[in-house]
Coordinates of C-alpha atoms in Angstrom, one line a residue:
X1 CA 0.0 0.0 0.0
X2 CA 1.7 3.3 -1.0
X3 CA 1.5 5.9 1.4
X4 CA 2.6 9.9 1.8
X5 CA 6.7 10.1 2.7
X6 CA 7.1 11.1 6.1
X7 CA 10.4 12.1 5.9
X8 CA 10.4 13.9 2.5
X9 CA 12.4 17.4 3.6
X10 CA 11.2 20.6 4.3
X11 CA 11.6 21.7 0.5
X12 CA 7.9 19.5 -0.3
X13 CA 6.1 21.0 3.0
X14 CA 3.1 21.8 1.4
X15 CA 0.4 22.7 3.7
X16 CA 0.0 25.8 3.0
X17 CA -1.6 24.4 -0.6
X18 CA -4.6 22.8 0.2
X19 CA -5.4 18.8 -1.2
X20 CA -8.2 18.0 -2.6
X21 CA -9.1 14.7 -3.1
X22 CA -10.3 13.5 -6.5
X23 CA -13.8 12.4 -7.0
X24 CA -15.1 8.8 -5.3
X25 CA -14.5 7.0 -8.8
X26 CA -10.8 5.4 -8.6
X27 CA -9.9 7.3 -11.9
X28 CA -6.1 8.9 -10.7
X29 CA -6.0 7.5 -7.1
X30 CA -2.2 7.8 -7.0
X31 CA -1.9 4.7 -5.0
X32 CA -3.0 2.9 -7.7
X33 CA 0.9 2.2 -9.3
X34 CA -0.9 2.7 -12.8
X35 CA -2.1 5.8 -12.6
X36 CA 1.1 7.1 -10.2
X37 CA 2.9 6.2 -12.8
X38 CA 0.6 8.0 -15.6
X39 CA 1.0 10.8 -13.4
X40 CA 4.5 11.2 -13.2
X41 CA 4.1 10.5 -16.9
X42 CA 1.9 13.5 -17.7
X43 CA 3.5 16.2 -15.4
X44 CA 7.1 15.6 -17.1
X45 CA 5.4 15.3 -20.8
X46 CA 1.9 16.7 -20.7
X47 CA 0.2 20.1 -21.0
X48 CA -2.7 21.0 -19.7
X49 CA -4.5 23.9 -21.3
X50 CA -7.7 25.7 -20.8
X51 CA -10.1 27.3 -23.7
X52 CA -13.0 29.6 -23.2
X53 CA -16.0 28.2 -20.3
X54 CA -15.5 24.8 -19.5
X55 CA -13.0 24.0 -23.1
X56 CA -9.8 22.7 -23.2
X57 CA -7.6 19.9 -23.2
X58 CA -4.9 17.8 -22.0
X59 CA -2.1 16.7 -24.9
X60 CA 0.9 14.0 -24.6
X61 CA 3.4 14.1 -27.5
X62 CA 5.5 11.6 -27.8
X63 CA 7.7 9.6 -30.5
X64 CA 5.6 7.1 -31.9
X65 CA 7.7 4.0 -31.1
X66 CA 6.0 4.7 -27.8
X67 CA 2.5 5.0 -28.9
X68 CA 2.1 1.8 -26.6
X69 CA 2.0 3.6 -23.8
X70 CA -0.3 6.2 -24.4
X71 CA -2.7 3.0 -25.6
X72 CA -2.4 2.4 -21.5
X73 CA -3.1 5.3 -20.9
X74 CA -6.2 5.8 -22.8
X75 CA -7.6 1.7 -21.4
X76 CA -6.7 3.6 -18.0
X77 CA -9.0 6.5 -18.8
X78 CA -13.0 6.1 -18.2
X79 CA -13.2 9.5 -20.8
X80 CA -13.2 9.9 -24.2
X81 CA -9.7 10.7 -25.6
X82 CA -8.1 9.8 -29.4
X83 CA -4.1 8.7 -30.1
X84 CA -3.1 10.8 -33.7
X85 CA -0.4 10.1 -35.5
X86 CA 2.1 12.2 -37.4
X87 CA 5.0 13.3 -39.2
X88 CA 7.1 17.0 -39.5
X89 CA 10.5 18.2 -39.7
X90 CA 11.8 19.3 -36.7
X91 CA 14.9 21.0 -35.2
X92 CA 16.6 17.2 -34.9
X93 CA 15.0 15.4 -37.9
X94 CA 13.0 16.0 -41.1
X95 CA 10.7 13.4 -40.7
X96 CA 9.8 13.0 -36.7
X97 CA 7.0 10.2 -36.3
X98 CA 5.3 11.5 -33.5
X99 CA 1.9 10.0 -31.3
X100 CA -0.3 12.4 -29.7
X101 CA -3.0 11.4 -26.9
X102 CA -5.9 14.2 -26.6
X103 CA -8.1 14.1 -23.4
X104 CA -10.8 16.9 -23.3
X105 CA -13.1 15.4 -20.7
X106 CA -13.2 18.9 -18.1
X107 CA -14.6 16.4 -15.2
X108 CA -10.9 14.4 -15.8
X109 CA -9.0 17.7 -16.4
X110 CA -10.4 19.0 -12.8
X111 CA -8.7 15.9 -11.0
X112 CA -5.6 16.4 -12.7
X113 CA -5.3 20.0 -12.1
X114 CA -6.7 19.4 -8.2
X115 CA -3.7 16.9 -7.9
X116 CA -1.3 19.4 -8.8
X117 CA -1.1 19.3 -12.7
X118 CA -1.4 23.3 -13.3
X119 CA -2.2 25.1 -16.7
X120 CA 0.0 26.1 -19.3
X121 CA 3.6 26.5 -18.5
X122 CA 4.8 24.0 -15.7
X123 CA 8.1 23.2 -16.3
X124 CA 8.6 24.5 -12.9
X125 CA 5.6 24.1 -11.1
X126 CA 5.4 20.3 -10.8
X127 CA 6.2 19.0 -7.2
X128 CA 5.7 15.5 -6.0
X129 CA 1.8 14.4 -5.4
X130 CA 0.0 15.9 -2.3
X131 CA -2.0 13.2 -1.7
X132 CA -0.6 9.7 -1.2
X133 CA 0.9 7.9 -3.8
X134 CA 3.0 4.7 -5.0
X135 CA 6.9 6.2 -5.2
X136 CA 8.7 4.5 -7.7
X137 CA 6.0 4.3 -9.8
X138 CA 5.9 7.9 -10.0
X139 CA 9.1 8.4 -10.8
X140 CA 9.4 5.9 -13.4
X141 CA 6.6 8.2 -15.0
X142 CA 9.0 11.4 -14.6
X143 CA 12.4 9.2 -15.6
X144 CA 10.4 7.7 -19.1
X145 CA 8.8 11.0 -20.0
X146 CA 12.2 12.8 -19.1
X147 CA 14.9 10.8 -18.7
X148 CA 17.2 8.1 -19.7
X149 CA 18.1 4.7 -18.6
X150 CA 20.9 2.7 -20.5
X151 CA 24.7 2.5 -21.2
X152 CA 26.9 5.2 -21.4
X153 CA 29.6 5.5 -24.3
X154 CA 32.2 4.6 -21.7
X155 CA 29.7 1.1 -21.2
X156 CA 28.8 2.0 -17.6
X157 CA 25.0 1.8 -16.9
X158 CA 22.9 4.6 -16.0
X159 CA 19.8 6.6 -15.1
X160 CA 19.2 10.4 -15.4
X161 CA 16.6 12.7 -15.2
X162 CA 16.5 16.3 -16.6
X163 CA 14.0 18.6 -15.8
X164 CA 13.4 22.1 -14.7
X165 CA 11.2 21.6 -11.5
X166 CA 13.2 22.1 -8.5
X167 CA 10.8 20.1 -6.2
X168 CA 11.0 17.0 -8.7
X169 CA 14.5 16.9 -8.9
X170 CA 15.2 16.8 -4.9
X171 CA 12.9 14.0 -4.3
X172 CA 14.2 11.6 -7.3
X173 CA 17.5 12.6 -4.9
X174 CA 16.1 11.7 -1.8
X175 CA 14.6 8.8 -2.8
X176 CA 17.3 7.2 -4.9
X177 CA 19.4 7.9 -1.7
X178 CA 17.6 5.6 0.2
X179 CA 17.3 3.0 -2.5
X180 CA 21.2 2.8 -3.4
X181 CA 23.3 5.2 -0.7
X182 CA 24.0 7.6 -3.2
X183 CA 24.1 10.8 -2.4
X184 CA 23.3 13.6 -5.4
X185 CA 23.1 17.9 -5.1
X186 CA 21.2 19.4 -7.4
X187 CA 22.3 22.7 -9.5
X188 CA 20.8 24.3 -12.6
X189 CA 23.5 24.3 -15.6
X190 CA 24.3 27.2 -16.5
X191 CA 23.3 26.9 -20.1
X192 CA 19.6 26.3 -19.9
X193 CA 18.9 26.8 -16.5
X194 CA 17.9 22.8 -16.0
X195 CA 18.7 20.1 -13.5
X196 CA 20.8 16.9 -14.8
X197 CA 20.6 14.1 -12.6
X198 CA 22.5 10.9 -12.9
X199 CA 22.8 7.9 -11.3
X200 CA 26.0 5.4 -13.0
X201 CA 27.6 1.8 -12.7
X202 CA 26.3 0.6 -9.3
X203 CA 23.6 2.9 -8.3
X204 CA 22.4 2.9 -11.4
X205 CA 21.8 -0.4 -11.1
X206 CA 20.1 -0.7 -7.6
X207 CA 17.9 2.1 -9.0
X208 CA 16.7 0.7 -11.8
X209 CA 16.2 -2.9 -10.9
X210 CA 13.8 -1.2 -7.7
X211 CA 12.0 0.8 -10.3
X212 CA 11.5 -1.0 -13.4
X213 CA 10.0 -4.2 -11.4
X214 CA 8.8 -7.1 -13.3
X215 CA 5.1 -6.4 -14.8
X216 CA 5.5 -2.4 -14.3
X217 CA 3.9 -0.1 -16.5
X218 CA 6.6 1.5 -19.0
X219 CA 7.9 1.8 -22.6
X220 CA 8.8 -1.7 -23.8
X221 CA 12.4 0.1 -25.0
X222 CA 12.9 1.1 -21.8
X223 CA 11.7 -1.5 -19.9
X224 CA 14.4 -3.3 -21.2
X225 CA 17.0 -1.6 -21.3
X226 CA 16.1 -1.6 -17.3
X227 CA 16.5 -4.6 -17.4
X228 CA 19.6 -5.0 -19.1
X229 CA 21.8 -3.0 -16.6
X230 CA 21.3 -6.1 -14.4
X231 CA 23.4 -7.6 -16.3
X232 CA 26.5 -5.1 -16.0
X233 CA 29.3 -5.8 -13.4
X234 CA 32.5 -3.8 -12.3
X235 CA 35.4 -4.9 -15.0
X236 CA 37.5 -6.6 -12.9
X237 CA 40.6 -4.3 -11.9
X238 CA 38.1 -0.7 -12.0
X239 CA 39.3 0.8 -8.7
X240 CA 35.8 1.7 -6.4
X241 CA 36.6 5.6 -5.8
X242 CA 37.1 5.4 -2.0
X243 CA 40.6 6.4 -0.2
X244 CA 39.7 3.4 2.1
X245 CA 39.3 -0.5 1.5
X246 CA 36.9 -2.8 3.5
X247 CA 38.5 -5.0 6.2
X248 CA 36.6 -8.3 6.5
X249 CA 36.5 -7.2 10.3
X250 CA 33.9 -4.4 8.8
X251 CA 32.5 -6.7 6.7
X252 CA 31.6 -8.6 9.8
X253 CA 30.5 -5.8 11.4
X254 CA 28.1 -4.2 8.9
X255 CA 26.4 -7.5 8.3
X256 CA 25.7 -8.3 11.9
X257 CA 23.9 -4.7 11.7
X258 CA 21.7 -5.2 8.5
X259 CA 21.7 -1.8 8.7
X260 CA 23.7 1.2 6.9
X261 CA 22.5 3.6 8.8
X262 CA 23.1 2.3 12.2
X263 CA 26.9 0.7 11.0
X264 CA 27.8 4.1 9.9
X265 CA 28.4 5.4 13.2
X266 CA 30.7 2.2 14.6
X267 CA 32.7 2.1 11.6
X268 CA 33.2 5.7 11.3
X269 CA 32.1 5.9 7.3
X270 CA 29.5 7.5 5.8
X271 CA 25.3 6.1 5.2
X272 CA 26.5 6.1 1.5
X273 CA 29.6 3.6 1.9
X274 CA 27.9 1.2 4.1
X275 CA 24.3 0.9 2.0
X276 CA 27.0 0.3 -1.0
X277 CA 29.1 -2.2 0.6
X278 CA 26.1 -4.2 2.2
X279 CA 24.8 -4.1 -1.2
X280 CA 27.6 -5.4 -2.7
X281 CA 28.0 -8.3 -0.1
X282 CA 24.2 -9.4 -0.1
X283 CA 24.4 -9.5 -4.0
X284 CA 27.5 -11.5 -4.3
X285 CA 29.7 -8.3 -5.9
X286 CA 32.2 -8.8 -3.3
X287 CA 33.2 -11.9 -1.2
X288 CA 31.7 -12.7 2.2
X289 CA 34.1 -11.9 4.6
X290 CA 35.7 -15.1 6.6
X291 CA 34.4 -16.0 10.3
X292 CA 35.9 -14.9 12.6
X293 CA 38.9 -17.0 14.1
X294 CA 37.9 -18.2 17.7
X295 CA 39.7 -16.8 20.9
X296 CA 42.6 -19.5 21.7

């Protein structure tokens, strides 16, 4: 059962915007992993727009090798809406093959816009859902409408996200902290004012195998190339970026806690290390340390 983050940070205190729950029909409940996932979806790649009286619309662009997914979206929608095709010349191609999903229904606009999809521009409006909602299924939404997930030229596996709202960007953060340990800061580049986030080699494994589970709504391209970071291991002789090794006398001591958090402070290393290390010991990346010897 998906339920609000208790410990999200001060940065998605919201209270002073007031929820307001969608109507009694199950159409967007956010714990649903569907439709958190079709939300995350729509608030990275959707916009929302309003006409004269109770006109307007709700459009989802996307390359048409994905058209899939908008299919799920429109099975997942109890409104009218229609999937057009098309093809234009655009700043990266003369011929893009785009999809486009068109949902005019006000009643299913209202929910949207009450859950925290606003009109027109929102590039930096979105924030995480006020109402409860299933985690990594939202994200997944954000990463497939506006990120990446594969290899990098270099062959080390990855995840990113780029996106504009501050809000958005901070929680993948937080949240891919506590999947994997590691620990990103978020600044806008300077060349279009946007976040880049990016999760490689280990992390970016964790982080993908949690949030591209098996039977999860998502682009069949990038469901699999999910799915094919599993795959990836360290080459054998590729140092681990630390200025101190593991002693099996840690080893021993981080697995008789379970626990990064609470091994941090006995071993005097950072939340980050330990989650990486148990990781790596649980999963058979590194060698289970020997007992130890008994007292003579």
């Amino acid at each position: 059962m998906a339920e609000q983050d208790p410990s999200v940070p001060a940065l998605f205190d919201l209270s002073a915007l007031t929820p307001t729950a969608p109507p009694s029909s199950s159409f967007m409940d956010l714990e649903d992993p569907r439709y958190a996932y079709m939300y995350g979806f729509l608030q990275a790649d959707g916009h929302l727009s309003a006409g004269p009286g109770p006109k307007g619309s709700l459009a989802v662009e996307i390359n048409a090798r994905d058209i899939q997914i908008l299919r799920e979206f429109q099975q997942l929608t109890p409104y009218s809406s229609s999937i057009k095709e098309r093809t234009r010349a655009t700043n990266f191609s003369e011929s893009h093959h785009s999809a486009t999903w068109s949902l005019c229904a006000l009643e299913a606009r209202t929910v949207l816009n009450r859950l925290g999809l606003p009109y027109g521009k929102k590039s930096k409006k979105i924030t995480p859902p006020r109402v409860p909602f299933s985690r990594r299924d939202y994200l997944r939404g954000v990463i497939d409408a506006d990120g990446s997930v594969g290899f990098t030229g270099q062959g080390f596996p990855f995840v990113s996200l780029t996106t504009s709202g501050t809000a958005v960007g901070a929680y993948l953060c937080h949240y891919a902290k506590k999947v994997t340990g590691a620990e990103r800061r978020i600044t806008r580049n300077t060349r279009d004012g946007v976040y880049n986030v990016i999760y490689t080699k280990e992390a970016a494994v964790q982080l993908a195998a949690h949030l591209y589970y098996s039977g999860c709504l998502a682009p069949e391209r990038k469901r699999t190339a999910a799915e094919s970071l599993g795959a990836w291991a360290r080459p054998e002789g590729m140092r681990i970026s630390s200025h101190r090794r593991w002693k099996p006398s840690e080893d021993r001591v981080l697995l008789a806690h379970g626990n990064a958090a609470s091994a941090a402070g006995e071993l005097g290393r950072t939340e980050q290390s330990c989650s990486l290390r148990l990781w790596r010991l649980k999963t058979g990346r590194v060698p289970m340390p020997p007992e130890k010897p008994p007292h003579l």
